Coordinates of C-alpha atoms and ligand atoms in Angstrom, one line a residue:
M1 CA 51.6 51.3 -14.7
T2 CA 52.5 53.4 -11.5
P3 CA 52.4 51.1 -8.5
L4 CA 49.7 51.9 -6.0
T5 CA 50.5 52.9 -2.5
R6 CA 49.2 50.9 0.5
E7 CA 46.7 53.7 1.2
E8 CA 45.4 53.5 -2.3
C9 CA 45.1 49.8 -1.9
A10 CA 43.1 50.2 1.3
K11 CA 40.8 52.5 -0.5
L12 CA 40.2 50.0 -3.2
D13 CA 39.4 47.4 -0.6
T14 CA 36.6 49.6 0.8
E15 CA 35.1 49.9 -2.7
D16 CA 35.5 46.1 -3.5
P17 CA 32.1 44.5 -4.1
L18 CA 33.5 41.1 -3.1
A19 CA 35.1 42.4 0.1
G20 CA 32.4 40.7 2.3
F21 CA 33.4 37.2 1.3
R22 CA 36.7 37.4 3.2
E23 CA 34.7 37.3 6.4
E24 CA 33.3 33.9 5.4
F25 CA 36.7 32.3 5.5
T26 CA 39.0 31.1 8.3
L27 CA 42.4 32.6 7.6
P28 CA 45.3 32.4 10.0
E29 CA 46.2 35.6 11.7
G30 CA 49.1 37.5 10.1
V31 CA 49.3 35.4 7.0
V32 CA 48.9 36.4 3.3
Y33 CA 47.8 33.3 1.6
L34 CA 48.9 33.2 -2.1
D35 CA 48.5 29.4 -2.5
G36 CA 44.8 29.2 -2.8
N37 CA 45.4 27.8 -6.3
S38 CA 46.9 24.8 -4.6
L39 CA 44.6 24.4 -1.6
G40 CA 41.8 26.9 -1.2
A41 CA 41.0 28.4 2.3
L42 CA 38.4 26.9 4.7
P43 CA 34.9 28.5 4.7
K44 CA 33.8 29.2 8.2
A45 CA 30.6 27.3 7.7
T46 CA 32.3 24.0 6.7
P47 CA 33.2 22.5 10.1
E48 CA 29.6 22.6 11.4
R49 CA 28.2 21.2 8.2
V50 CA 30.7 18.4 8.2
A51 CA 30.0 17.7 11.9
R52 CA 26.3 17.5 11.1
V53 CA 26.9 14.9 8.4
V54 CA 29.0 12.9 10.7
E55 CA 26.9 13.1 13.9
R56 CA 23.4 13.3 12.6
E57 CA 23.3 11.9 9.1
W58 CA 25.8 9.1 9.7
G59 CA 25.7 8.8 13.5
A60 CA 21.9 8.9 14.1
D61 CA 20.1 8.3 10.8
L62 CA 22.6 5.8 9.5
V63 CA 21.6 4.0 6.3
A64 CA 18.4 6.0 5.9
S65 CA 20.5 9.1 5.0
W66 CA 21.1 7.7 1.5
S67 CA 17.6 8.9 0.7
T68 CA 16.6 11.2 3.6
A69 CA 19.8 13.3 3.5
G70 CA 20.1 13.2 -0.3
W71 CA 23.3 11.2 -0.2
W72 CA 22.4 9.2 -3.3
D73 CA 21.8 12.3 -5.4
Q74 CA 24.7 14.3 -4.0
P75 CA 27.0 13.8 -7.1
R76 CA 24.3 15.3 -9.3
A77 CA 23.2 18.0 -6.8
L78 CA 26.8 19.2 -6.5
G79 CA 27.2 19.0 -10.3
A80 CA 24.2 21.3 -10.7
K81 CA 25.9 23.8 -8.4
I82 CA 29.1 23.7 -10.4
A83 CA 27.3 24.0 -13.7
P84 CA 26.8 27.8 -13.5
L85 CA 30.5 28.3 -12.7
V86 CA 31.6 26.6 -15.9
G87 CA 28.8 27.7 -18.3
A88 CA 27.1 24.2 -18.4
D89 CA 23.6 22.9 -18.0
T90 CA 22.9 21.2 -14.7
H91 CA 22.6 17.7 -16.2
E92 CA 26.0 18.0 -17.9
V93 CA 28.1 18.0 -14.7
V94 CA 28.6 15.4 -12.0
V95 CA 30.8 15.4 -9.0
G96 CA 32.9 12.5 -7.8
D97 CA 36.3 10.8 -7.9
S98 CA 39.5 12.7 -8.6
T99 CA 40.5 14.8 -11.6
S100 CA 43.0 12.1 -12.6
T101 CA 40.3 9.4 -12.6
N102 CA 37.8 11.6 -14.4
L103 CA 40.4 12.4 -17.0
F104 CA 40.9 8.6 -17.5
K105 CA 37.1 8.2 -17.9
T106 CA 36.6 11.1 -20.3
L107 CA 39.6 10.3 -22.4
V108 CA 38.5 6.7 -23.0
A109 CA 35.0 7.9 -23.7
A110 CA 36.2 10.6 -26.1
L111 CA 38.4 8.1 -28.0
R112 CA 35.4 5.9 -28.4
Q113 CA 33.4 8.8 -29.7
N114 CA 35.9 9.2 -32.5
P115 CA 36.6 5.5 -33.3
D116 CA 38.3 5.9 -36.7
R117 CA 41.2 7.8 -35.1
K118 CA 43.8 6.7 -32.6
V119 CA 46.0 9.8 -31.8
V120 CA 45.7 11.8 -28.6
V121 CA 47.4 15.2 -28.6
G122 CA 48.7 16.8 -25.4
E123 CA 51.1 19.6 -24.6
S124 CA 54.5 19.3 -23.0
G125 CA 54.5 21.1 -19.7
N126 CA 50.9 20.2 -18.9
F127 CA 50.3 19.1 -15.3
P128 CA 52.0 15.7 -14.8
T129 CA 48.8 13.8 -14.0
D130 CA 47.3 14.8 -17.3
L131 CA 50.4 13.6 -19.2
Y132 CA 50.6 10.4 -17.1
V133 CA 46.9 9.5 -17.5
T134 CA 47.2 10.1 -21.2
Q135 CA 50.1 7.7 -21.4
G136 CA 48.2 5.2 -19.4
V137 CA 45.1 5.4 -21.6
V138 CA 46.9 5.2 -25.0
E139 CA 48.8 2.2 -23.7
L140 CA 45.6 0.5 -22.6
V141 CA 43.6 1.1 -25.7
G142 CA 46.3 0.9 -28.3
A143 CA 46.3 4.6 -29.3
T144 CA 49.3 6.9 -29.6
E145 CA 50.2 10.1 -27.9
R146 CA 51.5 13.1 -29.8
R147 CA 52.9 15.7 -27.4
V148 CA 53.5 19.2 -28.8
A149 CA 54.9 22.4 -27.4
P150 CA 52.3 24.6 -25.8
G151 CA 50.5 27.1 -28.1
E152 CA 48.2 27.2 -31.0
P153 CA 50.8 27.0 -33.9
D154 CA 52.2 23.6 -32.8
L155 CA 48.7 22.4 -31.9
E156 CA 47.4 23.2 -35.4
A157 CA 50.4 21.5 -37.0
A158 CA 49.7 18.4 -34.9
L159 CA 46.0 18.4 -35.9
A160 CA 46.7 19.0 -39.6
T161 CA 47.6 15.4 -40.1
G162 CA 44.0 14.6 -39.8
D163 CA 44.4 11.5 -37.5
V164 CA 43.8 13.2 -34.1
A165 CA 40.9 11.8 -32.1
V166 CA 41.2 13.9 -28.9
V167 CA 43.1 16.9 -27.6
V168 CA 43.8 17.2 -23.8
L169 CA 44.6 20.7 -22.6
S170 CA 44.7 22.8 -19.4
H171 CA 42.5 25.9 -19.5
V172 CA 45.0 27.7 -17.3
D173 CA 48.5 26.3 -17.1
Y174 CA 49.5 25.5 -13.5
H175 CA 53.1 26.5 -14.0
T176 CA 53.0 29.7 -16.1
G177 CA 49.4 30.9 -15.4
T178 CA 48.7 31.2 -19.1
L179 CA 45.0 31.2 -20.0
R180 CA 44.1 29.5 -23.3
D181 CA 41.6 30.7 -25.8
M182 CA 39.0 28.0 -25.1
A183 CA 36.6 29.0 -27.8
G184 CA 39.3 29.3 -30.5
V185 CA 41.2 26.2 -29.6
T186 CA 38.0 24.1 -29.4
R187 CA 36.9 25.4 -32.8
L188 CA 40.3 24.6 -34.2
A189 CA 40.2 21.0 -32.9
H190 CA 36.7 20.5 -34.3
E191 CA 37.7 21.8 -37.7
Y192 CA 40.2 19.0 -37.9
G193 CA 37.8 16.4 -36.6
A194 CA 39.1 16.1 -33.1
L195 CA 37.3 16.3 -29.8
V196 CA 38.6 18.3 -26.8
I197 CA 38.9 17.7 -23.1
W198 CA 39.7 20.7 -21.1
D199 CA 41.2 20.5 -17.6
L200 CA 39.7 23.3 -15.5
C201 CA 41.7 22.8 -12.3
H202 CA 43.3 26.3 -12.4
S203 CA 40.4 28.2 -14.0
V204 CA 37.3 27.1 -12.2
G205 CA 36.7 29.6 -9.4
A206 CA 39.3 31.9 -10.9
L207 CA 37.4 33.2 -13.9
P208 CA 34.1 32.7 -15.8
I209 CA 34.1 29.6 -18.0
E210 CA 31.7 29.1 -21.0
L211 CA 31.9 25.3 -21.8
G212 CA 28.5 25.4 -23.5
A213 CA 29.1 28.5 -25.6
C214 CA 32.6 27.2 -26.6
E215 CA 31.0 23.9 -27.6
V216 CA 33.5 21.9 -25.5
D217 CA 33.1 18.1 -25.6
F218 CA 34.4 17.1 -22.1
A219 CA 35.9 18.8 -19.2
V220 CA 37.3 17.8 -15.8
G221 CA 38.4 19.9 -12.8
C222 CA 39.1 19.8 -9.1
T223 CA 37.3 21.6 -6.3
Y224 CA 40.0 21.9 -3.7
K225 CA 41.9 24.8 -5.3
Y226 CA 39.9 28.0 -6.0
L227 CA 36.6 26.4 -5.1
N228 CA 37.6 25.7 -1.4
G229 CA 36.1 22.2 -1.2
G230 CA 38.9 21.0 1.1
P231 CA 41.9 18.7 0.7
G232 CA 41.1 15.8 -1.6
A233 CA 37.6 17.2 -2.3
P234 CA 35.8 15.3 -5.1
A235 CA 36.4 16.5 -8.6
F236 CA 33.9 17.1 -11.4
T237 CA 33.2 15.9 -14.9
F238 CA 31.4 17.8 -17.7
V239 CA 29.9 15.9 -20.6
A240 CA 28.3 18.0 -23.3
E241 CA 24.7 17.0 -23.9
R242 CA 25.3 16.1 -27.5
H243 CA 27.5 13.2 -26.3
H244 CA 25.1 11.9 -23.7
A245 CA 23.4 9.3 -25.8
S246 CA 26.5 7.6 -27.1
A247 CA 29.4 8.4 -24.8
R248 CA 30.7 5.4 -22.9
Q249 CA 33.1 5.6 -20.0
P250 CA 35.1 2.6 -18.9
I251 CA 34.6 2.4 -15.1
T252 CA 31.0 1.1 -15.3
G253 CA 30.1 0.9 -11.7
W254 CA 26.7 0.7 -10.2
H255 CA 26.4 4.4 -9.4
G256 CA 26.4 5.0 -13.2
H257 CA 23.7 2.4 -13.9
A258 CA 20.3 3.5 -15.1
R259 CA 18.5 1.5 -12.4
P260 CA 21.0 0.6 -9.8
F261 CA 18.5 -0.7 -7.3
E262 CA 17.3 -3.5 -9.6
F263 CA 20.7 -5.1 -8.9
S264 CA 20.6 -6.7 -12.4
G265 CA 23.6 -8.5 -13.8
E266 CA 23.8 -6.3 -16.9
Y267 CA 25.1 -2.8 -17.0
V268 CA 22.8 -0.2 -18.5
P269 CA 24.2 3.3 -18.6
A270 CA 22.3 6.0 -16.7
E271 CA 21.2 9.1 -18.7
G272 CA 23.3 12.2 -19.0
A273 CA 26.5 12.8 -17.2
S274 CA 25.3 10.4 -14.4
H275 CA 26.7 7.5 -16.5
F276 CA 30.2 9.0 -15.7
L277 CA 29.7 8.1 -12.0
S278 CA 31.2 4.8 -10.8
G279 CA 30.9 4.0 -7.1
A280 CA 30.1 5.5 -3.7
Q281 CA 31.8 8.8 -2.8
S282 CA 32.8 10.2 0.6
L283 CA 29.7 12.1 1.7
I284 CA 31.8 13.8 4.4
A285 CA 34.0 15.3 1.8
A286 CA 30.9 16.1 -0.3
A287 CA 29.4 18.0 2.6
A288 CA 32.4 20.2 2.8
L289 CA 32.2 20.9 -0.9
E290 CA 28.5 21.7 -0.7
V291 CA 29.2 24.5 1.8
S292 CA 31.7 26.1 -0.5
L293 CA 29.5 25.8 -3.5
E294 CA 26.7 27.5 -1.6
L295 CA 29.1 30.4 -1.0
W296 CA 30.1 30.3 -4.7
S297 CA 26.5 30.5 -5.8
R298 CA 26.5 34.1 -4.5
V299 CA 29.6 35.2 -6.4
D300 CA 29.3 37.4 -9.5
L301 CA 31.9 35.9 -11.8
G302 CA 32.4 39.1 -13.7
Q303 CA 33.3 40.9 -10.5
L304 CA 35.6 37.9 -9.6
R305 CA 37.5 38.2 -12.9
A306 CA 37.8 42.0 -12.6
K307 CA 39.2 41.7 -9.1
S308 CA 41.5 38.9 -10.1
L309 CA 43.0 41.0 -12.9
A310 CA 43.3 44.0 -10.6
L311 CA 45.2 41.9 -8.0
T312 CA 47.6 40.3 -10.4
D313 CA 48.2 43.7 -12.1
L314 CA 48.9 45.2 -8.7
F315 CA 51.4 42.5 -7.8
V316 CA 53.1 42.6 -11.1
S317 CA 53.5 46.4 -11.0
L318 CA 54.9 46.3 -7.4
V319 CA 57.6 43.6 -8.2
A320 CA 58.4 44.9 -11.7
D321 CA 61.9 46.0 -10.7
A322 CA 62.7 43.2 -8.3
G323 CA 65.0 41.3 -10.7
L324 CA 62.7 38.4 -11.5
T325 CA 61.3 37.6 -15.0
L326 CA 57.6 37.6 -15.4
V327 CA 56.4 34.2 -16.9
T328 CA 52.7 34.8 -16.8
P329 CA 51.3 36.7 -19.8
L330 CA 50.2 40.2 -19.1
A331 CA 47.6 40.3 -21.8
E332 CA 44.3 39.9 -20.0
E333 CA 42.9 37.3 -22.4
R334 CA 46.0 35.2 -21.7
R335 CA 46.2 35.6 -17.9
G336 CA 44.9 33.3 -15.3
S337 CA 44.6 34.3 -11.6
Q338 CA 48.3 33.6 -10.7
V339 CA 51.6 35.3 -11.2
S340 CA 54.6 33.1 -12.0
L341 CA 58.1 34.7 -11.8
R342 CA 61.4 33.1 -12.9
H343 CA 64.4 33.5 -10.6
P344 CA 67.6 34.2 -12.5
D345 CA 69.5 31.8 -10.2
G346 CA 66.9 29.0 -10.5
P347 CA 67.1 27.0 -7.2
A348 CA 67.7 30.2 -5.1
G349 CA 64.0 30.9 -5.8
E350 CA 63.1 28.1 -3.4
A351 CA 64.9 29.9 -0.6
V352 CA 63.1 33.1 -1.5
V353 CA 59.7 31.4 -1.2
R354 CA 60.8 30.0 2.2
A355 CA 61.9 33.4 3.5
M356 CA 58.6 34.8 2.4
A357 CA 56.7 32.1 4.3
E358 CA 58.7 33.1 7.4
R359 CA 57.3 36.6 6.9
G360 CA 53.8 35.2 6.7
V361 CA 53.5 35.2 2.9
V362 CA 52.6 31.8 1.6
G363 CA 53.4 31.2 -2.1
D364 CA 55.1 28.2 -3.7
F365 CA 58.0 27.2 -5.8
R366 CA 57.8 25.0 -8.9
Q367 CA 60.9 23.3 -10.3
P368 CA 63.2 24.3 -11.7
D369 CA 63.0 28.1 -11.1
V370 CA 59.5 29.4 -10.8
L371 CA 58.0 31.4 -7.9
R372 CA 54.3 31.0 -8.1
F373 CA 51.7 33.2 -6.4
G374 CA 48.0 32.5 -6.7
F375 CA 45.4 35.2 -6.1
A376 CA 42.1 34.0 -4.8
P377 CA 39.8 37.0 -5.2
L378 CA 37.3 36.0 -2.6
Y379 CA 39.6 36.3 0.4
L380 CA 42.5 38.4 -0.7
R381 CA 42.5 42.2 -0.2
H382 CA 44.5 44.7 -2.2
V383 CA 46.5 45.5 0.9
D384 CA 47.4 41.8 1.3
V385 CA 48.8 41.9 -2.2
H386 CA 50.7 45.1 -1.4
D387 CA 52.2 43.5 1.7
A388 CA 53.1 40.3 -0.1
A389 CA 54.8 42.3 -2.9
M390 CA 56.8 44.4 -0.4
A391 CA 57.9 41.2 1.4
L392 CA 59.1 39.7 -1.9
V393 CA 61.0 42.9 -2.8
E394 CA 62.6 42.9 0.7
V395 CA 63.5 39.3 0.7
L396 CA 65.1 39.6 -2.8
R397 CA 67.1 42.6 -1.6
S398 CA 68.4 40.8 1.5
H399 CA 69.2 37.7 -0.4
G400 CA 71.4 39.8 -2.7
Ligands
PLP1 C1 45.7 20.1 -9.4 C2 45.6 19.5 -10.7 C3 45.2 18.2 -10.9 C4 44.9 17.4 -9.7 O1 44.6 16.1 -10.0 P1 44.1 15.1 -8.8 O2 43.6 13.9 -9.4 O3 43.1 15.9 -8.0 O4 45.3 14.9 -7.9 C5 45.0 17.7 -12.2 N1 45.3 18.5 -13.3 C6 45.7 19.8 -13.1 C7 45.9 20.6 -14.3 C8 45.8 20.3 -11.9 O5 46.3 21.6 -11.7

């Protein structure tokens, strides 16, 4: 592909149907932010909304806000706003806790849904918390972990033994940016009698997701990356409707009780995904997330994906001769919204990322040798990508 000039990029920006969203974010002057896959940018409407929760709902209305401000129902209301972003029904998603905690809950629940089997399959190289939580759960319940190399061939070999209860996978790999075939892998796992938990941290808000159509069992994801919910924003849990009647998660707190205000001594699970709630959440953090999800409700995910692919294509074409090795697959059906590049002299890549930051281009470095650039289509322009690529090329040149 012939790399575009900056002028051609500027023209694409004038034709970009998502261009208006950039105005809705606070972005520091002179910075090209390619780390929105780690912490998404701040929507301009967030501070005022958070202040309102603090000053009015908390400060003036106090405890009444649990009902008058909708605090009690906020985990379900936010879940309903996330549902269309992941191809789920509104009652299949709830918001609360962290991705790590939600993975713990869903993994225990999934193991209980498949009680004759005791093996959890995960992939080496998955995000550490997914590996660590899996280790913790198998230790706790007396199951075993089988960790395989990423990719369908090894996964199928691991499933073929017929004893796998649950598979835990990331939809987009945080390190390489590889997008998995959610429909195909889920079907494969089901054929071998296993359930699937998908971690959507690097795909939600980056591309359209079809949990329902793919017949996914459980999913978890965070909201502070592409969804711009703010640092430590509450995560979400998806539980497919067919599991609602029987799925049982282990942190049976009162917020997941069918009738919490009876204050009875016995736990009765709430219906639907609500059973996966445990205790009170930060309503201040929830307010920040609510603002960004209102913004996201206006995003056409088809346009989002098209722009994401255009931006990553553009970046790849501009740095093609820079001496780095492309790690992220170029095939569209295998590519998330990031570009990972391997530096031939591993640790030197970290200095490159630092030098780029000094030029106002924020990316990150992942051990041992990967430069990682995330492309958040709502607030990045084609010219930003062009500038970032030129900065990378110049830094590499000057670092010899
Ligand atoms: C970011 C990320 C997480 C984050 O987990 P927390 O509990 O929010 O710290 C989990 N899994 C993956 C794949 C991630 O990329």
